[in-house]
Amino acid sequence: MKKFINDPATVVDEALAGMALAHPELRVDKESRVIFRAGQPTEKVALISGGGSGHEPLHGGFVGPGMLDAAVAGEVFTSPTPDQVYAAIKGSNGGKGTLLIIKNYTGDVLNFQMAAELAHAEGIEVEYVVVNDDVAVEDSSFTAGRRGVGLTVLLEKIVGAAAEEGQTLSSVKELANKVIAQGRSMGVALTSVTLPAVGKPSFDLPETDIEMGVGIHGEPGRRRTPMMNAHEIASELVEAITADLDFTDSPAIVMVNGMGATPLIELYLMYNEVEQLLAQRGVKVVRNLVGNYITSIDMAGCSLTVLKADEEILRLWDAPVATPGLTRGGGVVSQQPVSHVAEPAQAKVTANETVVHAHRQREETGNGITLAMVRQWMERAAKKLEENKEYLSELDAAIGDADHGANIARGMSVAVDKLAAADPDSFGDIGKTAGMALVSSVGGASGPLYGTFFLRFGQEIGDVDEIDVATLAAAFRAGVDGVRSRGKAEAGEKTMLDVLIPVANTLEAYTDAQLSDALSAARQAAFTGRDQTVDMVAQKGRASYLGERSRGHMDPGAASAALLVDALGFVVLGE
Ligand code: ADP
Ligand code: MG
């Protein structure tokens, strides 16, 4: 791999530092990895987007007058965490509400939603829209839906102009949803993509083949086919998009976007094809964008985005914009800086946060789980997840993006450290400390889900000194219900829930039994549930993009959930 890198681990931080130096008109919060406009927030709806890094100039390059107010940068191809997004919301709040622009990936959606909830609790009005324009992926209620790709750029421009005009949060959101309804995209890869931390191409693409319908993280597309000429490739992209939405007799804004390693001469050549092909279908291209706007690190390839335009959209498209990645027109008139933004009310402190237990280390009765045992559970889980890190990531490589082991091992080790530092003295506080540690250190889909599990688990137990089987069952059920409602998933969809739900059911069936019997049955249920995911077709998360092709592989989240349950079993029963 030949790349301009000092250390793969600091690529995002060093690039952000470079942006800060190159663009004094921006303010980079290096701690939270958020790019803001310099100066005070203005009295307008704040527009925030973000996601994994590696798609530059998206999103940080689109911060500035006429476009975004803040952009949140995750690790390369990994969604940012809720506290990062929350920092962006707080730092750009002009008192008129905030709209989050989320690309449709489970990890992004969950992490941004959690941030919106945190901000809501403080009295900040936050709404969000989810961009899902990639026609390469079947749109189905049985999957995570379509990926968000190129349309995000056009949306940020158009909606940015509306916010700059002083439109209200509800009208800005309505406009964003109109753009989402009227735009479609599809991409094609000529080469694979190499992540700095991995050092070799993410997927194998022979010199003679191309991936039609590729995703911006190198996700598989519609088909792999031998190389074709530009006219044939453009025809397939135009055909796929116009077959999905009828653009006939409509003026359109068109983007031909480079994926990072395609020369501009080829992009213009493609634009020449695209405009003529669209004209043959009765689509009149009235505005365009040709260049690198939403990239996939060093992938060679391009994507095509077509957006149906009306008068309102065209007016906003033509409005001036001044950002590092897109500049047009002079003198963007921004709203006045906010003189004083009222400090939002603090989130309520829950009752059990202040409870101090007099007797922390209870004597073990043999049929209950003590605070110390819950701490041992976390430590054992962290050890086992670390030992199985590579195995879990291999499972994720087969049907996802190969980060699950690293994600969850890192998160659980942070949770253990936080517990050691905070030394919480109630089950509620243990759950909260561990849950928030996971939420703020894991990212991806599993961070908010496991984080929610532990938050709810602890909350449910309340003020007791020891957990009996009935309380454990109730706490487990509360945690599982939290995961279900956050991820909108159920049993049988090939996720961590295929372990967590059977375990909750088992514990409930054992409420009158001994703790040891309940946990050995729970362990068994966890292993069975995990193994049953092999034959399932994924319907949630990243793996759902693979459809039938996800069958035959164990779900990585189910495997890590089984390790968690096994670790609890170990604390009570031993090996
Ligand atoms: P990402 O998919 O964002 O890379 P991870 O690799 O850390 O995140 O986690 C993937 C795991 O998350 C999956 O194996 C699955 O068990 C779980 N998962 C994904 N989406 C959902 C969901 N909607 N509900 C429950 N679990 C989910
Ligand atoms: Mg993953």
Coordinates of C-alpha atoms and ligand atoms in Angstrom, one line a residue:
M1 CA 0.0 0.0 0.0
K2 CA 1.4 3.4 -1.0
K3 CA -0.5 6.2 0.8
F4 CA 0.4 9.5 2.5
I5 CA 0.1 8.2 6.1
N6 CA 2.1 8.6 9.3
D7 CA 0.2 6.2 11.4
P8 CA -3.0 4.5 10.3
A9 CA -4.6 5.1 13.7
T10 CA -4.3 8.9 13.4
V11 CA -5.3 9.5 9.8
V12 CA -8.7 11.1 10.7
D13 CA -7.2 13.3 13.4
E14 CA -4.3 14.5 11.2
A15 CA -6.6 15.2 8.3
L16 CA -8.9 17.2 10.5
A17 CA -5.9 19.1 11.8
G18 CA -5.0 19.9 8.2
M19 CA -8.5 21.1 7.4
A20 CA -8.3 23.4 10.4
L21 CA -5.1 25.0 9.2
A22 CA -6.2 25.2 5.6
H23 CA -9.6 26.7 6.4
P24 CA -9.6 29.5 9.0
E25 CA -13.3 30.0 8.1
L26 CA -14.0 26.7 9.8
R27 CA -13.6 25.7 13.5
V28 CA -12.5 22.1 14.1
D29 CA -13.3 20.6 17.5
K30 CA -10.5 18.0 17.6
E31 CA -11.8 16.3 20.7
S32 CA -15.3 15.6 19.3
R33 CA -14.1 15.5 15.7
V34 CA -16.7 18.0 14.6
I35 CA -16.1 20.7 11.9
F36 CA -18.1 23.9 12.6
R37 CA -18.4 27.2 10.8
A38 CA -16.1 29.6 12.6
G39 CA -17.8 32.2 14.7
Q40 CA -21.0 32.1 16.7
P41 CA -24.0 30.0 15.5
T42 CA -26.4 32.2 13.6
E43 CA -30.1 32.5 14.2
K44 CA -31.3 29.8 11.7
V45 CA -32.1 26.2 11.6
A46 CA -28.8 24.3 12.2
L47 CA -28.0 21.7 9.6
I48 CA -25.8 18.8 10.7
S49 CA -24.5 15.8 8.8
G50 CA -21.7 13.3 9.3
G51 CA -20.8 9.7 9.1
G52 CA -17.7 7.6 8.6
S53 CA -14.6 9.4 7.2
G54 CA -13.2 8.5 3.8
H55 CA -15.8 10.2 1.6
E56 CA -14.2 13.7 1.4
P57 CA -15.2 16.4 0.6
L58 CA -18.4 15.0 2.2
H59 CA -19.3 16.1 4.9
G60 CA -16.7 18.4 6.4
G61 CA -16.0 20.0 3.1
F62 CA -19.6 21.1 2.9
V63 CA -19.6 23.2 6.1
G64 CA -20.1 26.9 5.4
P65 CA -22.6 29.5 4.5
G66 CA -25.3 28.1 2.2
M67 CA -24.7 24.5 3.3
L68 CA -24.0 22.7 6.6
D69 CA -23.4 24.2 10.0
A70 CA -21.5 21.3 11.3
A71 CA -20.2 17.9 10.2
V72 CA -19.3 15.0 12.4
A73 CA -16.4 12.7 11.4
G74 CA -16.3 9.1 12.4
E75 CA -13.4 6.7 12.0
V76 CA -12.8 5.7 8.3
F77 CA -16.1 4.1 7.2
T78 CA -17.4 3.9 10.7
S79 CA -20.3 5.9 12.0
P80 CA -19.5 8.5 14.7
T81 CA -20.8 8.0 18.3
P82 CA -23.8 9.8 19.8
D83 CA -21.7 12.1 22.0
Q84 CA -19.9 13.4 19.0
V85 CA -23.1 14.2 17.2
Y86 CA -24.4 15.7 20.4
A87 CA -21.4 18.0 20.6
A88 CA -22.2 19.1 17.0
I89 CA -25.8 19.8 18.0
K90 CA -24.8 21.8 21.1
G91 CA -22.1 23.7 19.2
S92 CA -24.2 24.8 16.3
N93 CA -27.5 25.5 18.1
G94 CA -28.9 28.9 17.0
G95 CA -32.1 28.5 18.9
K96 CA -34.2 27.6 15.8
G97 CA -33.9 23.9 16.0
T98 CA -31.6 21.4 14.3
L99 CA -32.0 19.1 11.3
L100 CA -29.8 16.0 11.2
I101 CA -29.1 14.6 7.7
I102 CA -28.4 10.9 8.0
K103 CA -27.3 8.5 5.3
N104 CA -29.2 5.2 5.6
Y105 CA -26.8 2.9 7.4
T106 CA -27.9 1.2 10.6
G107 CA -24.9 2.4 12.6
D108 CA -25.4 6.1 11.5
V109 CA -29.1 6.0 12.0
L110 CA -28.9 4.6 15.6
N111 CA -26.0 6.8 16.7
F112 CA -27.6 10.0 15.3
Q113 CA -31.0 9.1 16.8
M114 CA -29.5 8.6 20.2
A115 CA -27.8 12.0 19.9
A116 CA -31.2 13.5 19.0
E117 CA -32.7 12.0 22.1
L118 CA -29.9 13.4 24.3
A119 CA -30.4 16.9 22.8
H120 CA -34.2 16.6 23.2
A121 CA -33.9 15.8 26.8
E122 CA -32.1 19.2 27.1
G123 CA -34.8 21.1 25.3
I124 CA -33.2 21.4 21.9
E125 CA -35.6 20.8 19.0
V126 CA -34.0 18.2 16.8
E127 CA -35.4 16.5 13.7
Y128 CA -33.8 14.2 11.3
V129 CA -34.1 12.9 7.7
V130 CA -32.7 9.7 6.3
V131 CA -31.2 9.7 2.7
N132 CA -31.7 6.4 0.9
D133 CA -31.1 6.9 -2.8
D134 CA -29.1 3.9 -3.9
V135 CA -31.1 2.0 -6.5
A136 CA -28.5 -0.8 -6.6
V137 CA -30.1 -2.2 -3.4
E138 CA -33.6 -3.6 -3.4
D139 CA -35.9 -1.3 -1.4
S140 CA -37.7 -3.7 0.9
S141 CA -39.3 -3.5 4.3
F142 CA -37.5 -6.8 5.0
T143 CA -34.0 -5.2 4.9
A144 CA -32.3 -2.1 6.3
G145 CA -33.5 -0.4 3.1
R146 CA -31.5 1.5 0.6
R147 CA -28.1 3.0 1.3
G148 CA -27.7 6.7 1.3
V149 CA -25.1 7.9 -1.3
G150 CA -24.7 10.8 -3.8
L151 CA -28.1 12.5 -3.3
T152 CA -26.8 13.6 0.1
V153 CA -24.5 16.2 -1.6
L154 CA -27.4 17.7 -3.6
L155 CA -29.6 17.6 -0.5
E156 CA -27.1 19.4 1.7
K157 CA -26.8 22.2 -0.9
I158 CA -30.5 22.7 -1.5
V159 CA -31.6 22.3 2.1
G160 CA -28.6 24.4 3.2
A161 CA -29.9 27.3 1.1
A162 CA -33.4 27.0 2.6
A163 CA -32.0 27.1 6.1
E164 CA -29.9 30.1 5.2
E165 CA -33.0 31.9 4.0
G166 CA -34.5 31.6 7.4
Q167 CA -37.0 28.8 6.8
T168 CA -38.4 27.0 9.8
L169 CA -37.3 23.6 11.0
S170 CA -40.5 22.0 9.7
S171 CA -40.3 23.5 6.3
V172 CA -36.6 22.6 6.0
K173 CA -37.4 19.1 6.9
E174 CA -40.3 18.8 4.5
L175 CA -38.1 20.1 1.7
A176 CA -35.4 17.5 2.6
N177 CA -37.9 14.8 2.4
K178 CA -39.1 16.1 -1.0
V179 CA -35.5 15.9 -2.3
I180 CA -35.2 12.4 -0.9
A181 CA -38.4 11.3 -2.7
Q182 CA -37.3 12.8 -6.0
G183 CA -33.6 11.7 -6.3
R184 CA -31.9 8.4 -7.2
S185 CA -28.3 7.3 -7.6
M186 CA -26.2 4.3 -8.6
G187 CA -22.4 3.8 -8.6
V188 CA -19.9 1.6 -10.4
A189 CA -16.4 0.5 -9.2
L190 CA -13.5 -0.1 -11.6
T191 CA -11.2 -0.9 -8.6
S192 CA -11.5 -1.9 -5.0
V193 CA -10.8 0.5 -2.1
T194 CA -8.0 0.3 0.5
L195 CA -8.7 1.4 4.1
P196 CA -5.6 2.9 5.8
A197 CA -6.0 0.6 8.8
V198 CA -6.3 -2.5 6.7
G199 CA -3.6 -1.9 4.1
K200 CA -5.0 -4.1 1.4
P201 CA -8.1 -3.8 -0.9
S202 CA -11.4 -4.4 0.9
F203 CA -12.7 -6.7 -1.8
D204 CA -11.1 -8.5 -4.8
L205 CA -12.0 -7.0 -8.1
P206 CA -10.0 -8.6 -11.0
E207 CA -8.4 -6.3 -13.5
T208 CA -10.9 -7.3 -16.1
D209 CA -14.1 -6.8 -14.1
I210 CA -16.2 -4.0 -12.7
E211 CA -18.7 -3.9 -9.8
M212 CA -22.0 -2.5 -11.1
G213 CA -24.0 -0.8 -8.3
V214 CA -21.1 -0.7 -5.7
G215 CA -21.7 1.1 -2.4
I216 CA -19.5 4.0 -1.1
H217 CA -17.8 1.6 1.3
G218 CA -17.2 -1.0 -1.3
E219 CA -20.4 -2.9 -0.6
P220 CA -21.4 -5.3 -3.3
G221 CA -23.7 -4.0 -6.0
R222 CA -26.1 -5.5 -8.5
R223 CA -23.7 -7.6 -10.5
R224 CA -20.1 -8.1 -11.4
T225 CA -19.4 -7.9 -15.1
P226 CA -16.5 -7.8 -17.5
M227 CA -15.2 -4.3 -18.3
M228 CA -17.4 -2.4 -20.8
N229 CA -16.9 0.8 -22.6
A230 CA -18.1 4.2 -21.2
H231 CA -21.2 4.3 -23.2
E232 CA -22.3 0.8 -22.0
I233 CA -21.6 1.6 -18.4
A234 CA -23.4 5.0 -18.6
S235 CA -26.4 3.3 -20.2
E236 CA -26.6 0.7 -17.4
L237 CA -26.5 3.5 -14.7
V238 CA -29.1 5.6 -16.5
E239 CA -31.3 2.6 -17.2
A240 CA -31.3 1.5 -13.5
I241 CA -32.1 5.0 -12.2
T242 CA -34.8 5.8 -14.7
A243 CA -36.4 2.4 -14.3
D244 CA -36.7 3.1 -10.6
L245 CA -38.3 6.5 -10.9
D246 CA -40.0 8.2 -13.8
F247 CA -38.1 11.3 -14.7
T248 CA -39.7 11.8 -18.1
D249 CA -40.5 15.4 -19.1
S250 CA -39.0 16.6 -15.9
P251 CA -36.1 19.1 -15.6
A252 CA -33.3 17.4 -13.6
I253 CA -30.1 18.2 -11.6
V254 CA -27.5 15.6 -12.4
M255 CA -24.3 14.7 -10.6
V256 CA -21.5 12.6 -12.1
N257 CA -19.3 12.0 -9.1
G258 CA -15.8 10.5 -8.9
M259 CA -15.1 7.8 -6.3
G260 CA -11.7 9.2 -5.5
A261 CA -9.3 7.8 -8.1
T262 CA -11.0 8.7 -11.4
P263 CA -9.5 11.5 -13.4
L264 CA -11.8 14.4 -14.3
I265 CA -11.3 13.8 -18.0
E266 CA -13.1 10.5 -17.6
L267 CA -15.9 12.0 -15.5
Y268 CA -16.6 14.6 -18.2
L269 CA -16.6 11.9 -20.8
M270 CA -19.2 10.1 -18.7
Y271 CA -21.2 13.3 -18.3
N272 CA -21.3 13.6 -22.1
E273 CA -22.8 10.1 -22.3
V274 CA -25.2 10.6 -19.4
E275 CA -26.7 13.9 -20.6
Q276 CA -27.4 12.4 -24.0
L277 CA -28.8 9.2 -22.7
L278 CA -31.1 11.1 -20.3
A279 CA -32.2 13.4 -23.2
Q280 CA -33.2 10.3 -25.2
R281 CA -35.5 9.4 -22.3
G282 CA -37.1 12.8 -22.2
V283 CA -35.2 14.1 -19.2
K284 CA -33.8 17.6 -19.6
V285 CA -30.7 18.2 -17.5
V286 CA -30.9 21.8 -16.4
R287 CA -28.1 21.9 -13.8
N288 CA -25.1 19.6 -13.1
L289 CA -22.2 18.8 -10.9
V290 CA -19.1 17.0 -12.2
G291 CA -16.3 16.1 -9.9
N292 CA -15.3 14.4 -6.7
Y293 CA -18.0 15.1 -4.1
I294 CA -18.7 11.9 -2.3
T295 CA -15.7 9.6 -2.6
S296 CA -14.7 6.2 -1.4
I297 CA -11.1 6.8 -0.5
D298 CA -9.0 5.6 -3.5
M299 CA -11.7 3.7 -5.4
A300 CA -11.7 4.2 -9.2
G301 CA -15.2 4.5 -10.4
C302 CA -18.1 7.0 -10.5
S303 CA -21.7 7.4 -9.4
L304 CA -24.6 9.0 -11.1
T305 CA -27.3 11.0 -9.2
V306 CA -30.4 12.3 -10.9
L307 CA -32.8 14.7 -9.0
K308 CA -36.2 15.8 -10.3
A309 CA -36.1 19.6 -10.0
D310 CA -39.0 22.1 -9.6
E311 CA -38.9 25.8 -9.3
E312 CA -38.2 25.8 -5.6
I313 CA -35.4 23.3 -5.9
L314 CA -33.8 25.2 -8.7
R315 CA -34.0 28.5 -6.9
L316 CA -32.3 27.0 -3.8
W317 CA -29.7 25.2 -6.0
D318 CA -28.7 28.5 -7.6
A319 CA -28.4 30.3 -4.3
P320 CA -24.8 31.2 -3.4
V321 CA -22.7 28.8 -1.3
A322 CA -19.2 29.1 0.1
T323 CA -17.7 25.9 1.4
P324 CA -14.3 24.2 0.8
G325 CA -15.9 21.6 -1.4
L326 CA -18.5 23.6 -3.2
T327 CA -18.4 27.4 -3.9
R328 CA -20.7 29.3 -6.1
G329 CA -22.0 32.9 -6.4
G330 CA -20.8 35.8 -4.3
G331 CA -21.7 37.1 -0.9
V332 CA -23.8 34.5 0.9
V333 CA -26.0 36.5 3.2
S334 CA -26.2 34.7 6.4
Q335 CA -28.5 35.4 9.3
Q336 CA -27.3 37.5 12.2
P337 CA -25.1 35.8 14.7
V338 CA -27.0 34.7 17.8
S339 CA -26.5 37.2 20.5
H340 CA -27.7 35.0 23.3
V341 CA -28.8 31.4 23.1
A342 CA -30.8 30.5 26.2
E343 CA -29.0 27.7 28.0
P344 CA -31.3 24.7 27.7
A345 CA -32.6 23.1 30.8
Q346 CA -30.4 20.3 32.2
A347 CA -31.6 16.7 31.7
K348 CA -33.3 15.4 34.7
V349 CA -31.2 13.3 37.0
T350 CA -32.8 10.0 37.6
A351 CA -33.6 9.1 41.2
N352 CA -31.3 6.1 41.4
E353 CA -28.3 8.2 40.4
T354 CA -28.2 9.7 43.9
V355 CA -28.9 6.5 45.9
V356 CA -26.0 5.6 48.0
H357 CA -25.9 2.1 49.3
A358 CA -24.7 1.6 52.9
H359 CA -23.8 -2.0 52.4
R360 CA -22.0 -2.3 49.2
Q361 CA -20.4 -5.7 49.4
R362 CA -23.1 -8.0 50.5
E363 CA -22.5 -11.5 51.6
E364 CA -23.4 -13.9 48.9
T365 CA -26.5 -15.9 49.6
G366 CA -25.9 -18.3 46.7
N367 CA -29.1 -17.4 44.9
G368 CA -28.4 -13.8 44.0
I369 CA -26.1 -11.7 41.9
T370 CA -24.2 -9.0 43.9
L371 CA -22.8 -5.7 42.6
A372 CA -19.3 -7.3 42.8
M373 CA -20.5 -10.2 40.6
V374 CA -21.8 -7.8 38.0
R375 CA -18.4 -6.1 37.9
Q376 CA -16.8 -9.5 37.5
W377 CA -19.3 -10.2 34.6
M378 CA -18.1 -7.1 32.8
E379 CA -14.4 -8.0 33.3
R380 CA -14.9 -11.6 32.2
A381 CA -16.8 -10.4 29.1
A382 CA -14.1 -7.9 28.2
K383 CA -11.5 -10.6 28.5
K384 CA -13.4 -13.1 26.3
L385 CA -14.3 -10.5 23.7
E386 CA -10.7 -9.5 23.5
E387 CA -9.6 -13.1 23.1
N388 CA -12.3 -13.6 20.4
K389 CA -11.7 -10.2 18.7
E390 CA -10.3 -11.6 15.5
Y391 CA -12.9 -14.4 15.3
L392 CA -15.8 -11.9 15.6
S393 CA -14.3 -9.6 13.0
E394 CA -13.9 -12.6 10.6
L395 CA -17.5 -13.3 11.0
D396 CA -18.3 -9.7 10.3
A397 CA -16.0 -9.8 7.2
A398 CA -18.2 -12.5 5.7
I399 CA -21.4 -10.5 5.9
G400 CA -20.5 -7.0 7.1
D401 CA -17.5 -4.8 7.2
A402 CA -15.0 -6.7 9.4
D403 CA -15.1 -4.4 12.4
H404 CA -17.4 -6.1 15.0
G405 CA -14.6 -7.7 17.0
A406 CA -12.5 -4.6 17.3
N407 CA -15.6 -2.5 18.0
I408 CA -17.0 -4.5 20.8
A409 CA -13.7 -5.5 22.4
R410 CA -12.7 -1.8 22.5
G411 CA -16.1 -0.9 24.0
M412 CA -16.1 -3.5 26.7
S413 CA -12.6 -2.6 27.8
V414 CA -13.5 1.1 28.0
A415 CA -16.6 0.0 30.0
V416 CA -14.4 -1.9 32.5
D417 CA -12.0 1.0 32.9
K418 CA -14.9 3.5 33.4
L419 CA -16.4 1.1 36.0
A420 CA -13.1 0.9 37.8
A421 CA -12.8 4.7 37.8
A422 CA -16.4 5.5 38.8
D423 CA -16.8 2.6 41.2
P424 CA -20.7 2.8 41.0
D425 CA -22.6 1.6 44.0
S426 CA -25.9 0.6 42.5
F427 CA -27.0 -1.7 39.7
G428 CA -28.6 1.3 38.0
D429 CA -25.3 3.1 38.0
I430 CA -23.3 0.1 36.8
G431 CA -25.7 -0.3 33.9
K432 CA -25.5 3.4 33.1
T433 CA -21.7 3.6 33.3
A434 CA -21.2 0.5 31.2
G435 CA -24.0 1.4 28.7
M436 CA -22.7 5.0 28.2
A437 CA -19.1 3.7 27.8
L438 CA -20.3 1.3 25.0
V439 CA -22.4 4.0 23.3
S440 CA -19.6 6.5 23.3
S441 CA -16.7 4.2 22.3
V442 CA -18.1 1.5 19.9
G443 CA -19.9 3.4 17.1
G444 CA -21.4 1.2 14.4
A445 CA -24.7 -0.5 14.9
S446 CA -23.7 -2.6 17.9
G447 CA -22.6 0.4 20.1
P448 CA -26.0 2.0 20.6
L449 CA -27.7 -1.4 20.8
Y450 CA -25.4 -2.9 23.5
G451 CA -25.3 0.4 25.2
T452 CA -29.1 0.5 25.4
F453 CA -29.1 -3.0 26.7
F454 CA -27.0 -2.2 29.7
L455 CA -28.7 1.1 30.4
R456 CA -32.1 -0.5 30.5
F457 CA -30.8 -3.6 32.3
G458 CA -29.5 -1.5 35.2
Q459 CA -32.5 0.9 35.3
E460 CA -34.9 -2.1 35.7
I461 CA -33.2 -3.5 38.7
G462 CA -33.7 -0.5 40.9
D463 CA -32.7 -0.2 44.5
V464 CA -31.9 -3.7 45.7
D465 CA -28.7 -5.2 47.1
E466 CA -28.8 -8.4 45.2
I467 CA -30.4 -9.7 42.0
D468 CA -32.6 -12.8 42.3
V469 CA -33.6 -14.8 39.3
A470 CA -36.9 -13.0 38.8
T471 CA -35.2 -9.6 38.9
L472 CA -32.5 -10.9 36.5
A473 CA -35.2 -12.1 34.2
A474 CA -37.0 -8.7 34.4
A475 CA -33.8 -6.8 33.8
F476 CA -32.8 -8.9 30.9
R477 CA -36.2 -8.5 29.4
A478 CA -36.0 -4.7 29.8
G479 CA -32.6 -4.7 28.1
V480 CA -33.8 -6.9 25.3
D481 CA -36.9 -4.7 24.7
G482 CA -34.6 -1.7 24.6
V483 CA -32.5 -3.3 21.8
R484 CA -35.7 -4.3 20.0
S485 CA -37.2 -0.9 20.0
R486 CA -33.9 0.9 19.1
G487 CA -33.0 -1.4 16.3
K488 CA -36.6 -2.1 15.2
A489 CA -35.7 -5.8 14.9
E490 CA -37.3 -9.0 16.1
A491 CA -36.3 -12.6 16.5
G492 CA -35.4 -14.5 13.3
E493 CA -33.8 -11.5 11.5
K494 CA -30.2 -12.7 12.1
T495 CA -29.0 -10.3 14.8
M496 CA -27.8 -10.3 18.4
L497 CA -31.6 -10.5 19.3
D498 CA -31.5 -14.2 18.2
V499 CA -29.4 -14.8 21.3
L500 CA -30.8 -12.1 23.6
I501 CA -34.5 -13.0 23.1
P502 CA -34.2 -16.8 23.8
V503 CA -32.1 -16.0 26.9
A504 CA -34.8 -13.6 28.2
N505 CA -37.4 -16.2 27.6
T506 CA -35.4 -18.9 29.4
L507 CA -34.7 -16.7 32.4
E508 CA -38.4 -16.0 32.7
A509 CA -39.2 -19.7 32.6
Y510 CA -36.8 -20.2 35.5
T511 CA -37.9 -17.5 37.9
D512 CA -38.8 -20.1 40.6
A513 CA -35.6 -22.1 40.1
Q514 CA -32.1 -21.8 41.5
L515 CA -29.9 -19.1 40.0
S516 CA -27.4 -21.8 38.9
D517 CA -30.0 -23.7 37.0
A518 CA -31.4 -20.6 35.4
L519 CA -27.9 -19.5 34.2
S520 CA -26.9 -22.9 32.8
A521 CA -30.2 -23.0 30.8
A522 CA -29.6 -19.4 29.7
R523 CA -26.1 -20.3 28.5
Q524 CA -27.5 -23.2 26.5
A525 CA -30.2 -20.9 25.0
A526 CA -27.5 -18.4 24.0
F527 CA -25.4 -21.0 22.2
T528 CA -28.4 -22.5 20.4
G529 CA -29.6 -19.1 19.4
R530 CA -26.2 -18.1 18.1
D531 CA -25.9 -21.3 16.1
Q532 CA -29.3 -20.9 14.6
T533 CA -28.3 -17.6 13.0
V534 CA -26.2 -19.5 10.5
D535 CA -29.2 -20.6 8.5
M536 CA -31.0 -17.3 8.7
V537 CA -31.2 -14.6 6.0
A538 CA -30.2 -11.2 7.5
Q539 CA -33.1 -8.7 7.5
K540 CA -31.5 -6.0 9.6
G541 CA -28.1 -4.2 9.7
R542 CA -25.4 -4.2 7.1
A543 CA -25.7 -7.9 6.4
S544 CA -29.2 -7.4 5.1
Y545 CA -27.8 -5.8 1.9
L546 CA -26.5 -9.3 1.0
G547 CA -30.0 -10.8 1.1
E548 CA -29.8 -14.6 0.4
R549 CA -26.0 -14.4 0.3
S550 CA -26.0 -13.8 4.1
R551 CA -27.2 -17.4 4.6
G552 CA -24.6 -19.9 5.8
H553 CA -22.7 -17.5 8.0
M554 CA -23.0 -16.9 11.8
D555 CA -24.1 -13.4 12.7
P556 CA -21.2 -11.6 14.5
G557 CA -23.5 -9.8 16.9
A558 CA -25.2 -13.1 17.9
A559 CA -21.7 -14.5 18.5
S560 CA -20.7 -11.6 20.8
A561 CA -24.0 -11.7 22.6
A562 CA -23.5 -15.4 23.3
L563 CA -20.0 -14.6 24.8
L564 CA -21.7 -12.0 27.0
V565 CA -24.2 -14.4 28.4
D566 CA -21.5 -17.1 28.7
A567 CA -19.4 -14.6 30.8
L568 CA -22.4 -14.1 33.2
G569 CA -22.7 -17.9 33.4
F570 CA -19.0 -18.1 34.2
V571 CA -19.3 -15.7 37.2
V572 CA -22.0 -17.8 38.8
L573 CA -21.1 -21.3 37.6
G574 CA -17.5 -21.3 36.5
E575 CA -16.4 -22.7 33.2
Ligands
ADP1 P1 -21.8 -2.3 11.9 O1 -22.8 -3.2 11.2 O2 -22.3 -0.9 11.9 O3 -20.4 -2.4 11.3 P2 -21.0 -4.0 14.1 O4 -20.2 -4.7 13.1 O5 -20.3 -3.6 15.3 O6 -21.7 -2.7 13.4 O7 -22.3 -4.9 14.5 C1 -23.0 -5.7 13.7 C2 -24.0 -6.5 14.4 O8 -25.0 -5.6 15.0 C3 -24.7 -7.5 13.6 O9 -24.0 -8.7 13.5 C4 -26.1 -7.6 14.3 O10 -26.0 -8.7 15.3 C5 -26.2 -6.3 15.0 N1 -27.3 -5.5 14.5 C6 -27.2 -4.8 13.3 N2 -28.4 -4.2 13.1 C7 -29.2 -4.5 14.1 C8 -30.6 -4.2 14.5 N3 -31.3 -3.4 13.8 N4 -31.1 -4.8 15.6 C9 -30.3 -5.6 16.4 N5 -29.1 -6.0 16.1 C10 -28.5 -5.4 15.0
MG2 MG -19.5 -4.3 11.3

